[in-house]
Coordinates of C-alpha atoms and ligand atoms in Angstrom, one line a residue:
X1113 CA -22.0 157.4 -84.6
X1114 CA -20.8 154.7 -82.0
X1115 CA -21.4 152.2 -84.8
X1116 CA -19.2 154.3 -87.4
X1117 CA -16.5 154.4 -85.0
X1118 CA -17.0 150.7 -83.9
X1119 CA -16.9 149.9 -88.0
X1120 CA -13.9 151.7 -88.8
X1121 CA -11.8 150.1 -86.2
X1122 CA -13.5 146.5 -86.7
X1123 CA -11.9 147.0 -90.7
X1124 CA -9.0 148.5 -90.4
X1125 CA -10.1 151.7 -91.6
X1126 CA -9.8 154.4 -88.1
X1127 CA -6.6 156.0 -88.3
X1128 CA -4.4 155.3 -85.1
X1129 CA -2.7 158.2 -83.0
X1130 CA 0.3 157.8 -80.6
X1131 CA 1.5 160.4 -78.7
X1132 CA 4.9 159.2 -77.3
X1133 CA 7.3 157.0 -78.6
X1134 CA 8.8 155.1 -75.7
X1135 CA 8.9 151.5 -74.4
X1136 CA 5.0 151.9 -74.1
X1137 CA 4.2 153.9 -77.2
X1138 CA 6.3 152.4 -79.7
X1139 CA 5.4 148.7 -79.2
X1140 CA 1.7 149.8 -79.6
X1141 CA 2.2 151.5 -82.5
X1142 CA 3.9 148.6 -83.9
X1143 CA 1.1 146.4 -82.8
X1144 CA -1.6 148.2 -84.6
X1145 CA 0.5 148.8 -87.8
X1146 CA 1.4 145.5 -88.0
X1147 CA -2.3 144.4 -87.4
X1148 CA -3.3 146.8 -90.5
X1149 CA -3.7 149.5 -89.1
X1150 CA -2.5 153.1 -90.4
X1151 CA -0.6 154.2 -87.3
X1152 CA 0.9 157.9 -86.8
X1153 CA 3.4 158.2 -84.0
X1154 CA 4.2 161.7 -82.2
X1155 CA 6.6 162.5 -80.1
X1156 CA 8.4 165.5 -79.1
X1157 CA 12.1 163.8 -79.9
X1158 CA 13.3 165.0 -83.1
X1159 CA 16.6 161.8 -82.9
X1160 CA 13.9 159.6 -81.8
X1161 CA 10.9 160.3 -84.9
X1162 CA 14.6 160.2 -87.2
X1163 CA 15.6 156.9 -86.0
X1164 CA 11.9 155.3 -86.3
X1165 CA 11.3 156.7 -90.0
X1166 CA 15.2 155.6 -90.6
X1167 CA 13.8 152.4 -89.9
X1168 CA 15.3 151.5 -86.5
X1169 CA 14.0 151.4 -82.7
X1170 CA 15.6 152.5 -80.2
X1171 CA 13.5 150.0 -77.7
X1172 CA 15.1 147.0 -76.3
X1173 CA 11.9 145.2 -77.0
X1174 CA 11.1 146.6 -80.6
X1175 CA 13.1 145.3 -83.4
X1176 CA 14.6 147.5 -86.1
X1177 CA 13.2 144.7 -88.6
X1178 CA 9.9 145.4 -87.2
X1179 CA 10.1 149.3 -87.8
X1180 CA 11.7 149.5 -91.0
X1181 CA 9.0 147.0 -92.6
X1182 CA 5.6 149.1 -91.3
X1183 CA 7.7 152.2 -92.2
X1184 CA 8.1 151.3 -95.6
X1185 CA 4.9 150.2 -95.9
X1186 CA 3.6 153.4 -95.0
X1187 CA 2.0 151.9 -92.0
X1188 CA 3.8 153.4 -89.2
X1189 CA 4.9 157.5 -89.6
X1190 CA 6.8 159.1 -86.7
X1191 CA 6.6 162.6 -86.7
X1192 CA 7.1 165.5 -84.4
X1193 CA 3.7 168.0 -86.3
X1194 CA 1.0 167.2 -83.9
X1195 CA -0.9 169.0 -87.6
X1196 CA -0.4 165.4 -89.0
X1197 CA -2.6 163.7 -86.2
X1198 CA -5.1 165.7 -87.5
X1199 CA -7.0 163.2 -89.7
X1200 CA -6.9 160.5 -87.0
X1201 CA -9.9 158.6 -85.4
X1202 CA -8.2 157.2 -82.1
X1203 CA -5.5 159.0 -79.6
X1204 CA -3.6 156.7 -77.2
X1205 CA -1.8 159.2 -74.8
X1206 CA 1.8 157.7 -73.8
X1207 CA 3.8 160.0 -72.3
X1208 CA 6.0 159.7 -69.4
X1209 CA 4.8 160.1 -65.5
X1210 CA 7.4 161.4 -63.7
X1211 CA 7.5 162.7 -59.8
X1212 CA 8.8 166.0 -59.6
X1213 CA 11.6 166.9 -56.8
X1214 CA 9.4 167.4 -54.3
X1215 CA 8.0 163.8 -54.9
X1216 CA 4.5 165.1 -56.2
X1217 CA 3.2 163.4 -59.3
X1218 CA 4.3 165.4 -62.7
X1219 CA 1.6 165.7 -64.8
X1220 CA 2.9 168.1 -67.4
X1221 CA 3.7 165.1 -70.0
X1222 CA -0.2 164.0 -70.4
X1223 CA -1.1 167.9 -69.7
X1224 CA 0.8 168.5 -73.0
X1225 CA -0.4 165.7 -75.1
X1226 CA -4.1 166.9 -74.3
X1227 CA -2.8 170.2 -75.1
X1228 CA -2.2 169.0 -78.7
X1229 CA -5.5 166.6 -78.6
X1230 CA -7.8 169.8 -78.0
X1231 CA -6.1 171.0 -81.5
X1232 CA -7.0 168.2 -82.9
X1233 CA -10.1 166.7 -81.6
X1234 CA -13.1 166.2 -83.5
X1235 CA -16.7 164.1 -83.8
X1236 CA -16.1 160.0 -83.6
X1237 CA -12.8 160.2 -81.5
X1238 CA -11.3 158.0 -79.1
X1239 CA -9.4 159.2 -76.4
X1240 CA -7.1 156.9 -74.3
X1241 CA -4.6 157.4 -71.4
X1242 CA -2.2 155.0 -70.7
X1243 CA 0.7 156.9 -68.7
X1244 CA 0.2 155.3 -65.2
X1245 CA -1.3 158.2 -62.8
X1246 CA -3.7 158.8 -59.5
X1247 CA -7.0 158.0 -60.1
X1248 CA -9.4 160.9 -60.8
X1249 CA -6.3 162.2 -63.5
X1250 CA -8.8 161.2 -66.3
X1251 CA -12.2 162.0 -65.2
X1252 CA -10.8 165.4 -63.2
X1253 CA -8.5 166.8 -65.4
X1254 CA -8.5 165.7 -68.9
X1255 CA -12.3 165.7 -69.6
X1256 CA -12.8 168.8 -68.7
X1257 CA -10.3 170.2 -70.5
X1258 CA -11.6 168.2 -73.7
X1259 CA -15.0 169.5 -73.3
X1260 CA -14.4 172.8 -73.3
X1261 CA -14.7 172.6 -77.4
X1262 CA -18.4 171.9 -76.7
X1263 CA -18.1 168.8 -77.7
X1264 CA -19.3 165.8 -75.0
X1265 CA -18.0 162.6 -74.0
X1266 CA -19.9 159.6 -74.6
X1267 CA -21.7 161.2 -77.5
X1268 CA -19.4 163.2 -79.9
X1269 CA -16.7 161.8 -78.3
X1270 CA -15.1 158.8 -76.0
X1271 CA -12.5 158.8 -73.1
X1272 CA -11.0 155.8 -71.3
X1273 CA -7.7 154.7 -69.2
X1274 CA -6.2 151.6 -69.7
X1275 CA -2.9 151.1 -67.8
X1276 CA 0.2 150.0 -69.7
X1277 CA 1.6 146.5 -68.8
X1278 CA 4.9 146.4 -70.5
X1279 CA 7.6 144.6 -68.4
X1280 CA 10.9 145.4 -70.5
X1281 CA 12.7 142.6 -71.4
X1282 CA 10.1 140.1 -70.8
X1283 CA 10.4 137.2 -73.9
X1284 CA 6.8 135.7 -72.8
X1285 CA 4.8 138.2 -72.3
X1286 CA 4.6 141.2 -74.8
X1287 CA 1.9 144.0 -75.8
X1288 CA 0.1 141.3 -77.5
X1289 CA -0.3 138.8 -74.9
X1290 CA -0.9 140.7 -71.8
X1291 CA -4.4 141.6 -71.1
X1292 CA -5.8 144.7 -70.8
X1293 CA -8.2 146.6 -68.4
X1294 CA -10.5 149.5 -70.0
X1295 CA -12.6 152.1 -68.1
X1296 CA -13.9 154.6 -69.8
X1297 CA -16.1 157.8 -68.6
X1298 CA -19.1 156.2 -70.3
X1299 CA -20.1 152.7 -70.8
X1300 CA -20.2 153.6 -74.7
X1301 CA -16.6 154.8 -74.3
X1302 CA -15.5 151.1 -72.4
X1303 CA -17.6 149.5 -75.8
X1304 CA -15.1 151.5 -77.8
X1305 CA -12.4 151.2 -76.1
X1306 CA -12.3 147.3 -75.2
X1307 CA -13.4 147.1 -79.2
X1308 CA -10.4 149.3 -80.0
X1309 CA -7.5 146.9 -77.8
X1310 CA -9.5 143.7 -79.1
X1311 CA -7.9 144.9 -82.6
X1312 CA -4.6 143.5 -81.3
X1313 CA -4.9 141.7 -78.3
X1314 CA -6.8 138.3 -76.7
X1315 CA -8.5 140.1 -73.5
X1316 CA -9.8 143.7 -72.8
X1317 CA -11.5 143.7 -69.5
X1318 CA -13.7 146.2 -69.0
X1319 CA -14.0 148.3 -65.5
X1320 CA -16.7 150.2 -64.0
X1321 CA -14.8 153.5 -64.8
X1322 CA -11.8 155.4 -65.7
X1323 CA -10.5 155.9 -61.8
X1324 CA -10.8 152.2 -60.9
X1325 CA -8.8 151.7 -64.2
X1326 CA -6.3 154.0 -63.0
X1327 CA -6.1 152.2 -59.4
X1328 CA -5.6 148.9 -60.6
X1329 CA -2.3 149.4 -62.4
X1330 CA -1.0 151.5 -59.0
X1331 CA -2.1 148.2 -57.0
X1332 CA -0.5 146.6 -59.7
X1333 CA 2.8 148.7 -59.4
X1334 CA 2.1 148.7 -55.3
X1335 CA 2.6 145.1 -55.1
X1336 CA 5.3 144.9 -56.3
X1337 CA 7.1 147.7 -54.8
X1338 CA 6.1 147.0 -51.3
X1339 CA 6.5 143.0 -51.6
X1340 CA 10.2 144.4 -52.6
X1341 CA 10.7 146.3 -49.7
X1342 CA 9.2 143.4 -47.2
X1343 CA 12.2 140.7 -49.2
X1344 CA 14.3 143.3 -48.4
X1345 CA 13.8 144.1 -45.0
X1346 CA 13.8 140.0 -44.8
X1347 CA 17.6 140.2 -46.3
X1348 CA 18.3 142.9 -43.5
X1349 CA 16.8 140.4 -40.9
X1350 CA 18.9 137.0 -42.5
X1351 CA 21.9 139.4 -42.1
X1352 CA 21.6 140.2 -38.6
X1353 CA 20.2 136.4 -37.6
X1354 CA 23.3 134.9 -39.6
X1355 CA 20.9 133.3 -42.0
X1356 CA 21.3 133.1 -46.0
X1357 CA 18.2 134.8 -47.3
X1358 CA 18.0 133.5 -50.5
X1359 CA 18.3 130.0 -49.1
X1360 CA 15.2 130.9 -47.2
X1361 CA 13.2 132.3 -50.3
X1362 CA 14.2 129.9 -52.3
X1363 CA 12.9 127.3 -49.6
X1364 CA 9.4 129.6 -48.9
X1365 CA 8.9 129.0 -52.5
X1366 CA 8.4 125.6 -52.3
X1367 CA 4.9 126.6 -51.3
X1368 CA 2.8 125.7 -54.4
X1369 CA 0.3 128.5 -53.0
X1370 CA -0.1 131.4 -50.6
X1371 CA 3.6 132.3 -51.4
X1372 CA 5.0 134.2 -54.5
X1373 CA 8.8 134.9 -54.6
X1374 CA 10.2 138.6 -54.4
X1375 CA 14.1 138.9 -54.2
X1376 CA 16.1 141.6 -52.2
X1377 CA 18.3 143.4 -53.9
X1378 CA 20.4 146.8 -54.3
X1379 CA 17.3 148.6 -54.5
X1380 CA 14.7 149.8 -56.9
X1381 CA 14.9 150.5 -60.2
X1382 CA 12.9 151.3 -63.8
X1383 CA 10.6 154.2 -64.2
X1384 CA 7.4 152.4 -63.0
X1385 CA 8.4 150.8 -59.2
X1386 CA 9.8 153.5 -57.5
X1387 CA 7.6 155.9 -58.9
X1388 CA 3.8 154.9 -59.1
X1389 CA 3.2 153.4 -55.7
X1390 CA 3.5 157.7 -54.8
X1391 CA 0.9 158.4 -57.3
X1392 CA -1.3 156.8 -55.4
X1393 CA 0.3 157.8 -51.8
X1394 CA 0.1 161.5 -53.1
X1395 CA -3.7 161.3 -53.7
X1396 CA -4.7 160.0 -51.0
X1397 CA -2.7 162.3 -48.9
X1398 CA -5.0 164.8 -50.7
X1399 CA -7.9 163.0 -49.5
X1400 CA -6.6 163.1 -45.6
X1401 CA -5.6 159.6 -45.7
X1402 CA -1.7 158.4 -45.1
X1403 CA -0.7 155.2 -47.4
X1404 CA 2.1 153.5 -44.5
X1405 CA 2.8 150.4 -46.7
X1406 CA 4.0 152.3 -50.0
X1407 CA 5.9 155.2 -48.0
X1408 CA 7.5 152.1 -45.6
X1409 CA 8.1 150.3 -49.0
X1410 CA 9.9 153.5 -50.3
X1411 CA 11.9 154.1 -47.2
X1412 CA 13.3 150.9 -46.7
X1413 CA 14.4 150.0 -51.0
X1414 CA 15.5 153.6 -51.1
X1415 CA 18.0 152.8 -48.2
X1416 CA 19.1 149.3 -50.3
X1417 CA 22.4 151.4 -51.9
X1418 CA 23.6 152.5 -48.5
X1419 CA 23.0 148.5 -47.0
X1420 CA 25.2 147.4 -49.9
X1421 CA 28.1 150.2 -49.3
X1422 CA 27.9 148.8 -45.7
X1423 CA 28.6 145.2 -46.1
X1424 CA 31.1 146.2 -48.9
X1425 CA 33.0 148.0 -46.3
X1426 CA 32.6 144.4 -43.9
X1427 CA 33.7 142.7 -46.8
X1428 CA 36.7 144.8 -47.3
X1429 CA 37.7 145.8 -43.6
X1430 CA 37.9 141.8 -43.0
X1431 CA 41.2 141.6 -45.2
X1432 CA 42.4 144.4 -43.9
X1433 CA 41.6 147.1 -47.1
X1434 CA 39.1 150.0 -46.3
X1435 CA 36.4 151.8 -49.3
X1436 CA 38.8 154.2 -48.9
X1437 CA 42.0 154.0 -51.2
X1438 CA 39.9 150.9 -52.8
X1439 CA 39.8 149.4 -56.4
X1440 CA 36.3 148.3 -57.2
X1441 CA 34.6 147.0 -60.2
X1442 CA 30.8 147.2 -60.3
X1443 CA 29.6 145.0 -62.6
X1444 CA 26.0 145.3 -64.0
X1445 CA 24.5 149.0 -63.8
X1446 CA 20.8 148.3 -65.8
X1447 CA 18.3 148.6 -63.2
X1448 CA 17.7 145.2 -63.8
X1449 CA 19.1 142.0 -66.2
X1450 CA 19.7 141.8 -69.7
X1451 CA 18.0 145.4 -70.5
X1452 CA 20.2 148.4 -71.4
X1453 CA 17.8 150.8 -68.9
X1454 CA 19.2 153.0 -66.8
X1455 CA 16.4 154.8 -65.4
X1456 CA 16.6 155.2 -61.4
X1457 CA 19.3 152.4 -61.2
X1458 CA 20.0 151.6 -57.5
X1459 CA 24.0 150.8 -59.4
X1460 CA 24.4 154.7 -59.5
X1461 CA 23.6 155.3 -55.9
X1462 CA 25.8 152.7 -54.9
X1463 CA 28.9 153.9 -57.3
X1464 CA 28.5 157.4 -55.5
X1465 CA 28.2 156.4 -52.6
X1466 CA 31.4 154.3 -52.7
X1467 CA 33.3 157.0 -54.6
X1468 CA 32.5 159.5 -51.8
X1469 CA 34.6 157.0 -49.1
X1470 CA 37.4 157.6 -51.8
X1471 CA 36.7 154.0 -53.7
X1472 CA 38.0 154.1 -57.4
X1473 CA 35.0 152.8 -59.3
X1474 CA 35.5 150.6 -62.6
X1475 CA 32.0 149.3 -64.2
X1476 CA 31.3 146.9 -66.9
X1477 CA 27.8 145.9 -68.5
X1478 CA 27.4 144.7 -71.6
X1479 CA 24.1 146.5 -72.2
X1480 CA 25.4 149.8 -71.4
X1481 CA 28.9 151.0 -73.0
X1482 CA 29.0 154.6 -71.0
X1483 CA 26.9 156.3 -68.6
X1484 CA 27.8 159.9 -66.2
X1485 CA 27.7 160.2 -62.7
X1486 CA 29.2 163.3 -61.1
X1487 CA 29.6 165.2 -64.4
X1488 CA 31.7 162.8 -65.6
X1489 CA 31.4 160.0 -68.5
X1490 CA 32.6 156.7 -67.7
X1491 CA 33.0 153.8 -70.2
X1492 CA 32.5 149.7 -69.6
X1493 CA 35.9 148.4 -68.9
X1494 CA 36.6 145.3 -71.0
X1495 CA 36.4 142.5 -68.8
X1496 CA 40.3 140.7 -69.0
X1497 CA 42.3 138.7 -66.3
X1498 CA 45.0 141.9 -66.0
X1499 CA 41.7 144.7 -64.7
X1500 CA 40.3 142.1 -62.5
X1501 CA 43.8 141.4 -61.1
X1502 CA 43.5 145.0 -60.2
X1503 CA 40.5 145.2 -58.0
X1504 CA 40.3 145.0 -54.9
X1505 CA 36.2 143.7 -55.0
X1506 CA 33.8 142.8 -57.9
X1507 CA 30.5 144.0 -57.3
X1508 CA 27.6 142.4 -58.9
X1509 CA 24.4 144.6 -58.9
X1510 CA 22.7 143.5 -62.0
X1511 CA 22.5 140.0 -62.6
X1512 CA 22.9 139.3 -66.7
X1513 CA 22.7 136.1 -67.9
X1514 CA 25.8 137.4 -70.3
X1515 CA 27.9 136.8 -67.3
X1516 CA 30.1 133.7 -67.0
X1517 CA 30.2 134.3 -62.8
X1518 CA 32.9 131.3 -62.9
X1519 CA 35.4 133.4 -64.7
X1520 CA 34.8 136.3 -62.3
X1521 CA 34.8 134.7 -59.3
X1522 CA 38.2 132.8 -60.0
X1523 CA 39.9 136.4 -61.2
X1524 CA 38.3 138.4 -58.4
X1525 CA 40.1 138.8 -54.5
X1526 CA 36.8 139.3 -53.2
X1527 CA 33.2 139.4 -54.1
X1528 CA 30.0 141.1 -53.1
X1529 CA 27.1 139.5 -54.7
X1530 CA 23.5 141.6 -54.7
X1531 CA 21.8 139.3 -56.4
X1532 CA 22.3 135.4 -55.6
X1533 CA 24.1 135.6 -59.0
X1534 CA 27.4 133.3 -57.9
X1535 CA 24.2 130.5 -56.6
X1536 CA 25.7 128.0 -59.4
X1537 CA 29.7 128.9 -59.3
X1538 CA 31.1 125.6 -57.1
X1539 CA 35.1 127.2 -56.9
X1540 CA 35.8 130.3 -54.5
X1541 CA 33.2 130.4 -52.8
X1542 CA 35.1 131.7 -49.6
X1543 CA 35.6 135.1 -51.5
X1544 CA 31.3 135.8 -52.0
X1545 CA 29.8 137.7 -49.7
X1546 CA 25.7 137.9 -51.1
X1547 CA 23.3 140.5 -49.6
Ligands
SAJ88 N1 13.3 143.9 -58.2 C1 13.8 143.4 -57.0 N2 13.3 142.3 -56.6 C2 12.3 141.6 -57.2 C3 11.8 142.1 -58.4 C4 12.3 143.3 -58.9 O1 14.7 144.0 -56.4 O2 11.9 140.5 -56.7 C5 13.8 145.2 -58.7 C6 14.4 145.1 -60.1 O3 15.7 144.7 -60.1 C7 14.2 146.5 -60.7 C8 12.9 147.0 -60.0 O4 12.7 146.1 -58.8 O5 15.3 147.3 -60.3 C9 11.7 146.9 -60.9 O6 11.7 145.7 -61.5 P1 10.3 145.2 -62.2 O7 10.6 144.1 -63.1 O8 9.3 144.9 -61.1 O9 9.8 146.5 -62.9 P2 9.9 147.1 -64.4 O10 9.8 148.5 -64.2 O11 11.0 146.5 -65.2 O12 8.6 146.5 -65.0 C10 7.5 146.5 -64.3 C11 6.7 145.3 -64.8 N3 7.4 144.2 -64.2 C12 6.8 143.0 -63.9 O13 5.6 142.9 -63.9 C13 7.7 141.9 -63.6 C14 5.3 145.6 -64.4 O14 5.3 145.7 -62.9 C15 4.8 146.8 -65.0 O15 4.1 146.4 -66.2 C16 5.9 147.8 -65.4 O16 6.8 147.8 -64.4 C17 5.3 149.2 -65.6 O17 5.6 149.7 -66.7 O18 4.5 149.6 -64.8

C-alpha cells in the first residue's frame, strides 16, 4: 500500500490537499501545481478562494501570474466544500497558530482542519501538519483523533510534521529552496513524507519523530526571538554608556565566525517571532519546567514601543516641544521592510502610545495605504515637502528600501531613526537621533 502511495506521488498522479490559504498554504499549493500536481486548496475565506480562482494572490510572495496560469489549467482549485477534498491522497494542514489572550497556545485552527480530515480520511492517505505548535500537538492530539475511524497510522494511514520555513519577502530563499525537516509517527510515514516534499524541493530531512520535528522549528523561531531581545537589551545598554549600537554590531560582525548579526529595533513583529517561542514556554510550563530565556526575550522586545516613545520624548523635550501638542509622522508601519504585513507590528504600539501623550500621528508606507487603530481608519499621507514641513519629528520604524532617507531627512526638523536607516544620508545628520 506504501508503494501505491509512494507511486502516485513519484508520477504525479496523488491528488494534493491544502487546508489554508495563507503565506504558508498558498505558495505550497503553487509549488505542487506548478510541479504537475492536481492541487485542491481549502480555506474557510470565501474573498480569499474568490480571488485565487479569479486568478490573483493575495500573498506578497505569490504572483497573480502564477495563480491565474495553474488556475486555468485546472491545476490549482480553491474552494471553501471541504466535500471536494474528498478524492484526495495527501492533506497538508496550514492553518494559523495563534496565542489566545491569556497567552496559551490556540489550537482551534488545526483542531478544525482535522475536524474536516476525519470526514474525509480514507486508506493510502498522507497526513501533514505544518502550522508551527508545541511538540506532542501531533502525536497527542491529532492521531488520536484520526484513529478513532479504526483506521491506523503507519498502516492504512501516515502522519508527519514538517515545520514551515517561509520568511515573507525573502527574494533568495523561497518554498522551493529551503529545506525541509520530516518526522512522522512511523518511519513508513517519514518514507512518505520526505518522498512527498522531494516532489518539489532539493532536501527533506528526515527526524526521529513528529515532536522533535515540532521542536526544531520553535528552536528555530526561539533563536531568533531571544537573539532579538539580547540586540536589544544591547541598544538599551549603548544608550545608557553613550555608545552607537549599530556602530558596535556592525563592528562585532566583522567576526567571520562565532558571531551572527541581530539588529534592535521597535520591537517584534510577524505572526511567527513573538508568538512561537510561547508554544514552547507553555509546554514546558506544563511539564513543571520554566523557559527564562524566551519569557526574558518576550519581556524585554515587548517593552521596545515604550523605549522608542521615551527617546522620542528626549528627542523632542531637547528643542523645547513635548509628545504632547506634537506633529509626528511615522513612517514605515509593516512589521518589517518591503512587505505589506501588519500582523503584531511594534509601529501600532508605538502610534498609541504617542497618541495617548496627545501626539497627532500622520503615517506613510508604501506597502500599506490604510490601517485602524483606536476604531479609527487612517490612510498613508502622500509624502510632499508642505506635510513634512508640518511635523514636528519623522519617525522611521520600518526600514523600506522605497525610501529616499535623503529627501526626508533634509524636509524633516527632527528625526528618530529605529532602524539604522539614515546610516548612508551624509547632510543633517545633527537632526537623527537612532535607537
Ligand atoms: N527583527 C529585529 N531584528 C532582527 C531581525 C528581525 O528586530 O535582527 C524583527 C523584524 O523587524 C520583525 C520581527 O523581528 O518585526 C520578525 O522578523 P523575522 O524576519 O525574524 O520574522 P518573520 O516572521 O518575517 O519570518 C520568520 C522567518 N525569518 C527569517 O528566518 C529571517 C523565519 O524565522 C521563519 O521561517 C518564519 O518567521 C516563520 O514563519 O516562522
Amino acid at each position: 500500500m506504501i508503494n501505491n502511495l509512494i507511486q502516485k506521488i513519484k508520477n504525479r498522479k496523488a491528488k494534493i490537499g491544502i487546508i489554508g490559504l495563507g503565506y504558508v498554504g498558498l505558495p505550497l499549493a503553487v509549488e505542487f501545481s506548478e510541479a504537475g500536481f492536481t492541487v485542491i486548496g481549502h480555506d474557510i475565506s470565501i474573498g480569499k478562494i474568490k480571488l485565487i480562482n479569479s486568478g490573483k494572490s493575495d500573498i506578497d510572495d505569490v504572483s497573480d501570474e502564477a495563480v491565474k496560469k495553474l488556475v486555468k489549467s485546472g491545476k490549482l482549485i480553491a474552494t471553501d466544500e471541504f466535500q471536494k477534498l474528498k478524492k484526495v491522497d495527501t492533506i497538508s494542514i496550514c492553518v494559523p497558530t495563534p496565542l489566545s489572550k491569556t497567552k496559551d497556545p490556540d489550537v482551534s485552527y488545526i483542531l478544525s482542519a482535522v475536524d474536516t480530515i476525519t470526514k474525509i480520511l480514507h486508506k493510502e492517505m498522507l497526513i501533514i501538519l505544518e502550522s508551527t505548535t508545541y511538540p506532542g500537538t501531533t502525536e497527542d492530539m491529532i492521531l488520536p483523533i484520526l484513529e478513532e475511524s479504526g483506521l491506523k497510522v503507519g498502516k492504512d494511514f501516515y502522519l508527519a510534521f514538517s515545520p514551515e520555513r517561509v520568511d515573507p519577502g525573502n527574494k533568495k530563499f523561497m518554498t522551493g529552496n529551503t529545506p525541509r525537516v520530516v518526522g512522522g509517527i512511523t518511519p513508513r510515514c517519514t518514507k512518505v513524507a520526505k518522498v512527498f516534499y522531494e516532489q518539489i524541493i532539493n532536501t527533506a530531512v528526515p527526524m526521529s519523530s513528529t515532536k522533535a520535528a515540532e521542536m526544531v522549528k520553535l528552536l528555530e523561531n526561539t533563536f531568533r526571538s531571544v537573539n532579538i531581545g539580547l540586540v536589544n537589551e544591547v541598544a538599551l545598554m549603548c544608550d545608557r554608556l553613550g555608545l552607537n549600537v549599530w556602530e558596535i554590531i556592525d563592528a562585532a560582525a566583522t567576526k567571520p565566525f562565532g558571531f551572527m548579526p541581530f539588529y534592535p529595533g521597535p520591537g517584534l513583529g510577524g505572526h511567527c517571532i513573538p508568538i512561537d517561542p510561547h508554544y514552547l514556554s507553555w509546554k514546558l510550563k506544563s511539564l513543571n519546567y520554566y523557559a527564562r530565556f524566551i519569557e526574558l526575550a518576550g519581556d524585554i522586545n515587548s517593552h521596545m514601543p515604550e523605549y522608542v516613545v521615551e527617546r522620542i520624548r528626549k528627542q523632542l523635550n531637547q528643542y523645547g516641544r513635548s509628545v504632547n501638542g506634537a506633529k509626528i509622522l511615522i513612517l514605515g508601519v509593516a512589521y518589517k521592510r518591503d512587505i505589506k504585513d501588519m500582523r503584531e507590528s511594534p509601529a501600532l504600539d508605538v502610534i498609541k502610545l504617542l497618541e495617548k501623550d496627545g501626539a497627532k500621528i500622520y503615517y506613510n508606507d508604501p506597502y500599506v495605504p490604510q490601517i485602524r487603530w483606536n476604531s479609527d481608519t487612517h490612510r498613508s499621507s502622500k509624502l510632499t515637502t508642505a506635510l513634512m514641513k508640518k511635523m514636528d519629528i519623522s519617525v522611521i520604524l520600518t526600514d523600506h528600501t522605497d525610501y529616499d532617507y535623503q529627501w526626508i531627512v533634509d524636509r524633516s526638523k527632527l528625526v528618530f531613526d529605529s532602524r539604522n536607516a539614515t546610516k548612508t544620508v551624509k547632510k543633517g545628520r545633527d537632526k537623527i537621533n537612532t535607537l
